Amino acid sequence: VTDASLVVGPAIARYGWTRDDLDALAGATVAGHLIECGAQVTGGNFSFFTELPDGGHRPGFPIVEVHRDGSCVITKHPGTGGAVTVETVTAQLLYEVGGPAYLGPDVVTRLDTVTLHADGADRVRVTGVRGTPPPATLKVGVNNLGGFRNSMTFVLCGLDIPAKAALVRGQLESSVGKKGLEFTLARTDHPDADDTETASALLHVHLRDGDKARAGRAFSAAAVELALASYPGCTLTTPPGDATPYGVFAAEFV
């Protein structure tokens, strides 16, 4: 199912809609989409959180009142923080969407037909949603084991940051091989800094491999063993650790 299906399903059961009730299904899809992220529609993750009555400290969970025609009202539990406004609802409506045609297993919802208007304190009414027939194919997510991964982060402090990073890269490639190694230098350092933290950059080293042993202690121990055999002031943010499995996601169609 999709996230919105958790609202569409109960609405179908309550009102007896059929596959031909496309506008009602589209309205319920919007209702489900609006509350699927919980408090995000009541002020969580809101760009203008400083304008909320409580500054966004404790947004309440939303409630959606779905009507027979597919229209709905978004509200929240009394006495909870955050807010339900046209602005907070708009923020969630536009979250994780592409074009105006919102594909779903029951209906294609036209997001360019949605109308929002205030319906009292912490109440927003959603109307006018139109739907068209669903696509012929259904998208499904397929996950497979991709292999194993590990990471270590070096702290590079002071001068000659690029040269220090290059030294670590050459040493690790020589020790464990180049295959699957990725290096990312985050220049978090500032010139003429007053303390160690603001004078330091971070070199993130990632390794992905099908061999759990190579991605595990063989890699992380090799990084730690550079402590007194590499650039001046060499230090890391974590002790050596084992590899962890990672998945690979692919979108397929039924």
CSV table of C-alpha atoms in Angstrom, one decimal:
chain,number,residue,atom,x,y,z
A,1,VAL,CA,0.0,0.0,0.0
A,2,THR,CA,0.9,3.6,-0.2
A,3,ASP,CA,1.1,5.9,2.8
A,4,ALA,CA,-2.2,7.6,1.8
A,5,SER,CA,-3.9,4.2,1.5
A,6,LEU,CA,-4.1,4.0,5.3
A,7,VAL,CA,-6.8,6.7,5.0
A,8,VAL,CA,-8.3,5.8,1.6
A,9,GLY,CA,-9.0,2.3,2.8
A,10,PRO,CA,-11.2,3.2,5.8
A,11,ALA,CA,-12.9,5.9,3.7
A,12,ILE,CA,-13.9,3.3,1.1
A,13,ALA,CA,-15.1,1.0,3.9
A,14,ARG,CA,-17.2,3.8,5.4
A,15,TYR,CA,-18.8,5.3,2.3
A,16,GLY,CA,-18.9,2.3,-0.1
A,17,TRP,CA,-17.0,4.0,-2.9
A,18,THR,CA,-16.3,2.1,-6.1
A,19,ARG,CA,-13.4,2.4,-8.5
A,20,ASP,CA,-15.4,4.9,-10.5
A,21,ASP,CA,-15.7,7.4,-7.6
A,22,LEU,CA,-12.4,9.0,-8.8
A,23,ASP,CA,-12.9,12.4,-7.3
A,24,ALA,CA,-13.8,11.0,-3.9
A,25,LEU,CA,-10.8,8.6,-4.0
A,26,ALA,CA,-8.6,11.6,-5.0
A,27,GLY,CA,-9.9,13.6,-2.1
A,28,ALA,CA,-9.2,10.8,0.3
A,29,THR,CA,-5.7,10.4,-1.2
A,30,VAL,CA,-5.0,14.0,-0.4
A,31,ALA,CA,-6.4,13.6,3.1
A,32,GLY,CA,-4.1,10.6,3.6
A,33,HIS,CA,-1.1,12.4,2.2
A,34,LEU,CA,-1.7,15.4,4.5
A,35,ILE,CA,-1.6,13.3,7.7
A,36,GLU,CA,0.8,10.6,6.7
A,37,CYS,CA,3.8,12.5,8.2
A,38,GLY,CA,2.1,13.1,11.5
A,39,ALA,CA,3.0,16.4,13.1
A,40,GLN,CA,4.5,17.7,10.0
A,41,VAL,CA,1.1,19.1,9.0
A,42,THR,CA,0.7,20.8,12.4
A,43,GLY,CA,3.9,22.7,12.4
A,44,GLY,CA,6.7,20.2,12.4
A,45,ASN,CA,9.5,20.7,9.9
A,46,PHE,CA,7.9,24.0,9.1
A,47,SER,CA,10.0,26.7,7.5
A,48,PHE,CA,8.2,29.5,9.5
A,49,PHE,CA,8.3,27.7,12.9
A,50,THR,CA,9.2,30.9,14.7
A,51,GLU,CA,5.7,32.2,13.7
A,52,LEU,CA,3.8,29.3,15.4
A,53,PRO,CA,2.1,30.1,18.8
A,54,ASP,CA,4.5,27.9,20.7
A,55,GLY,CA,7.5,28.3,18.4
A,56,GLY,CA,7.0,24.7,17.2
A,57,HIS,CA,8.0,23.1,20.5
A,58,ARG,CA,5.4,20.4,20.7
A,59,PRO,CA,3.1,20.2,17.7
A,60,GLY,CA,0.1,18.0,18.2
A,61,PHE,CA,-0.8,15.0,16.1
A,62,PRO,CA,-3.3,15.8,13.3
A,63,ILE,CA,-6.9,14.5,12.8
A,64,VAL,CA,-8.6,14.3,9.4
A,65,GLU,CA,-12.3,14.4,9.1
A,66,VAL,CA,-13.1,12.7,5.7
A,67,HIS,CA,-16.6,13.4,4.2
A,68,ARG,CA,-18.6,11.3,1.8
A,69,ASP,CA,-17.7,13.4,-1.2
A,70,GLY,CA,-13.9,13.1,-0.5
A,71,SER,CA,-13.5,16.6,1.0
A,72,CYS,CA,-12.0,16.8,4.4
A,73,VAL,CA,-11.0,19.0,7.3
A,74,ILE,CA,-7.5,18.9,8.9
A,75,THR,CA,-7.4,19.7,12.6
A,76,LYS,CA,-5.6,18.5,15.7
A,77,HIS,CA,-6.2,17.5,19.3
A,78,PRO,CA,-7.3,20.4,21.6
A,79,GLY,CA,-4.7,21.8,23.8
A,80,THR,CA,-1.7,20.6,21.8
A,81,GLY,CA,1.0,22.8,20.3
A,82,GLY,CA,1.8,23.8,16.8
A,83,ALA,CA,-1.0,25.0,14.5
A,84,VAL,CA,-3.1,23.9,11.6
A,85,THR,CA,-3.2,26.7,9.1
A,86,VAL,CA,-3.4,27.0,5.3
A,87,GLU,CA,0.4,27.5,5.4
A,88,THR,CA,1.2,24.4,7.4
A,89,VAL,CA,-1.2,22.3,5.3
A,90,THR,CA,0.4,23.7,2.1
A,91,ALA,CA,3.8,22.8,3.3
A,92,GLN,CA,2.8,19.1,3.8
A,93,LEU,CA,0.7,19.1,0.6
A,94,LEU,CA,3.8,19.9,-1.4
A,95,TYR,CA,6.1,17.5,0.5
A,96,GLU,CA,7.5,14.6,-1.5
A,97,VAL,CA,5.6,15.2,-4.7
A,98,GLY,CA,6.6,15.7,-8.3
A,99,GLY,CA,4.3,17.2,-10.9
A,100,PRO,CA,0.6,18.0,-10.5
A,101,ALA,CA,-0.4,14.4,-11.4
A,102,TYR,CA,0.0,12.4,-8.1
A,103,LEU,CA,0.0,8.7,-9.1
A,104,GLY,CA,-1.6,6.2,-6.8
A,105,PRO,CA,-2.9,2.6,-7.0
A,106,ASP,CA,-6.5,3.7,-6.9
A,107,VAL,CA,-6.5,7.1,-8.7
A,108,VAL,CA,-4.3,9.8,-10.2
A,109,THR,CA,-4.9,12.8,-8.0
A,110,ARG,CA,-4.7,16.2,-9.6
A,111,LEU,CA,-2.9,18.3,-7.0
A,112,ASP,CA,-3.5,21.4,-9.1
A,113,THR,CA,-7.3,21.1,-8.2
A,114,VAL,CA,-6.8,21.2,-4.4
A,115,THR,CA,-8.4,24.2,-2.7
A,116,LEU,CA,-7.5,25.1,0.9
A,117,HIS,CA,-9.3,27.5,3.2
A,118,ALA,CA,-9.5,28.2,6.9
A,119,ASP,CA,-12.4,26.7,8.7
A,120,GLY,CA,-12.0,28.0,12.2
A,121,ALA,CA,-9.2,27.8,14.7
A,122,ASP,CA,-6.7,25.0,13.8
A,123,ARG,CA,-9.1,23.8,11.1
A,124,VAL,CA,-8.4,23.8,7.3
A,125,ARG,CA,-11.0,22.6,4.8
A,126,VAL,CA,-9.7,20.7,1.7
A,127,THR,CA,-12.1,20.7,-1.3
A,128,GLY,CA,-12.3,20.5,-5.0
A,129,VAL,CA,-9.9,17.6,-5.5
A,130,ARG,CA,-10.3,15.9,-8.9
A,131,GLY,CA,-9.1,12.4,-9.9
A,132,THR,CA,-8.5,10.5,-13.1
A,133,PRO,CA,-8.1,6.7,-13.7
A,134,PRO,CA,-5.0,5.1,-12.2
A,135,PRO,CA,-2.1,4.1,-14.5
A,136,ALA,CA,-2.0,0.6,-16.0
A,137,THR,CA,1.1,-0.3,-14.0
A,138,LEU,CA,1.8,-0.4,-10.3
A,139,LYS,CA,5.1,0.7,-8.9
A,140,VAL,CA,6.7,-1.6,-6.3
A,141,GLY,CA,9.9,-1.2,-4.3
A,142,VAL,CA,12.4,-4.0,-4.5
A,143,ASN,CA,15.2,-4.3,-1.9
A,144,ASN,CA,18.2,-6.5,-2.2
A,145,LEU,CA,21.4,-7.0,-0.1
A,146,GLY,CA,24.0,-4.8,-1.7
A,147,GLY,CA,27.0,-5.9,0.4
A,148,PHE,CA,28.7,-4.5,3.5
A,149,ARG,CA,29.9,-1.0,4.4
A,150,ASN,CA,32.0,0.8,7.0
A,151,SER,CA,33.2,4.3,7.6
A,152,MET,CA,35.9,6.1,9.5
A,153,THR,CA,36.3,9.9,9.9
A,154,PHE,CA,39.7,11.6,10.3
A,155,VAL,CA,40.1,14.9,12.0
A,156,LEU,CA,42.6,17.1,10.0
A,157,CYS,CA,43.6,20.2,12.1
A,158,GLY,CA,45.7,23.2,11.2
A,159,LEU,CA,47.6,23.9,7.9
A,160,ASP,CA,48.0,21.9,4.7
A,161,ILE,CA,44.6,20.2,5.0
A,162,PRO,CA,44.5,19.0,1.3
A,163,ALA,CA,48.0,17.5,1.7
A,164,LYS,CA,47.0,15.7,4.9
A,165,ALA,CA,43.9,14.3,3.2
A,166,ALA,CA,46.0,13.2,0.2
A,167,LEU,CA,48.4,11.4,2.6
A,168,VAL,CA,45.6,9.5,4.3
A,169,ARG,CA,44.1,8.5,1.0
A,170,GLY,CA,47.3,7.2,-0.4
A,171,GLN,CA,48.0,5.2,2.8
A,172,LEU,CA,44.6,3.6,3.0
A,173,GLU,CA,44.5,2.8,-0.7
A,174,SER,CA,47.9,1.1,-0.3
A,175,SER,CA,46.7,-0.8,2.7
A,176,VAL,CA,43.3,-2.1,1.8
A,177,GLY,CA,43.1,-1.4,-2.0
A,178,LYS,CA,41.2,1.2,-4.0
A,179,LYS,CA,38.1,-0.8,-4.7
A,180,GLY,CA,35.0,0.5,-3.0
A,181,LEU,CA,36.8,3.4,-1.2
A,182,GLU,CA,35.2,6.8,-1.2
A,183,PHE,CA,36.7,9.9,0.3
A,184,THR,CA,34.8,13.1,1.2
A,185,LEU,CA,36.7,16.1,2.6
A,186,ALA,CA,34.4,18.5,4.6
A,187,ARG,CA,36.2,21.8,4.9
A,188,THR,CA,34.7,22.8,8.3
A,189,ASP,CA,37.9,24.5,9.2
A,190,HIS,CA,38.4,28.3,9.5
A,191,PRO,CA,41.6,30.2,9.0
A,192,ASP,CA,43.3,31.6,12.0
A,193,ALA,CA,40.9,29.8,14.3
A,194,ASP,CA,40.9,30.3,18.0
A,195,ASP,CA,40.4,26.7,19.0
A,196,THR,CA,40.9,23.2,17.7
A,197,GLU,CA,37.4,22.5,16.6
A,198,THR,CA,37.1,25.5,14.3
A,199,ALA,CA,40.6,24.8,13.0
A,200,SER,CA,39.7,21.3,11.9
A,201,ALA,CA,38.3,19.7,8.8
A,202,LEU,CA,36.8,16.2,8.5
A,203,LEU,CA,37.9,13.5,6.0
A,204,HIS,CA,35.1,10.9,5.7
A,205,VAL,CA,36.2,7.6,4.4
A,206,HIS,CA,33.6,5.0,3.3
A,207,LEU,CA,34.1,1.5,2.0
A,208,ARG,CA,31.6,-0.8,0.4
A,209,ASP,CA,32.4,-4.3,-0.5
A,210,GLY,CA,30.9,-7.8,-0.9
A,211,ASP,CA,33.5,-9.1,1.5
A,212,LYS,CA,32.4,-8.5,5.1
A,213,ALA,CA,35.9,-9.1,6.4
A,214,ARG,CA,37.5,-6.5,4.1
A,215,ALA,CA,34.8,-3.9,4.9
A,216,GLY,CA,35.0,-4.7,8.6
A,217,ARG,CA,38.1,-4.6,10.8
A,218,ALA,CA,40.5,-5.0,8.0
A,219,PHE,CA,39.5,-1.5,6.9
A,220,SER,CA,38.7,0.2,10.2
A,221,ALA,CA,41.8,-1.2,12.0
A,222,ALA,CA,44.0,0.0,9.1
A,223,ALA,CA,42.6,3.5,9.6
A,224,VAL,CA,43.3,3.5,13.3
A,225,GLU,CA,46.8,2.1,12.8
A,226,LEU,CA,47.7,5.3,11.0
A,227,ALA,CA,47.4,7.3,14.2
A,228,LEU,CA,51.2,7.7,14.7
A,229,ALA,CA,52.2,6.9,11.2
A,230,SER,CA,50.5,9.6,9.1
A,231,TYR,CA,49.9,13.4,9.1
A,232,PRO,CA,50.7,15.4,12.3
A,233,GLY,CA,47.9,15.4,14.8
A,234,CYS,CA,46.2,12.4,13.2
A,235,THR,CA,43.0,11.4,15.1
A,236,LEU,CA,39.7,9.8,14.4
A,237,THR,CA,36.2,10.3,15.7
A,238,THR,CA,35.4,6.7,16.5
A,239,PRO,CA,37.2,3.4,17.4
A,240,PRO,CA,37.4,0.7,14.8
A,241,GLY,CA,34.2,-1.1,14.1
A,242,ASP,CA,32.7,-4.0,12.1
A,243,ALA,CA,31.0,-3.7,8.8
A,244,THR,CA,27.2,-3.5,8.5
A,245,PRO,CA,25.0,-4.8,5.6
A,246,TYR,CA,23.3,-2.3,3.3
A,247,GLY,CA,20.4,-2.6,0.9
A,248,VAL,CA,20.0,-1.6,-2.7
A,249,PHE,CA,16.6,-0.2,-3.7
A,250,ALA,CA,15.1,-0.5,-7.2
A,251,ALA,CA,11.7,0.6,-8.5
A,252,GLU,CA,9.9,-2.1,-10.6
A,253,PHE,CA,6.5,-2.3,-12.1
A,254,VAL,CA,3.7,-4.8,-12.0
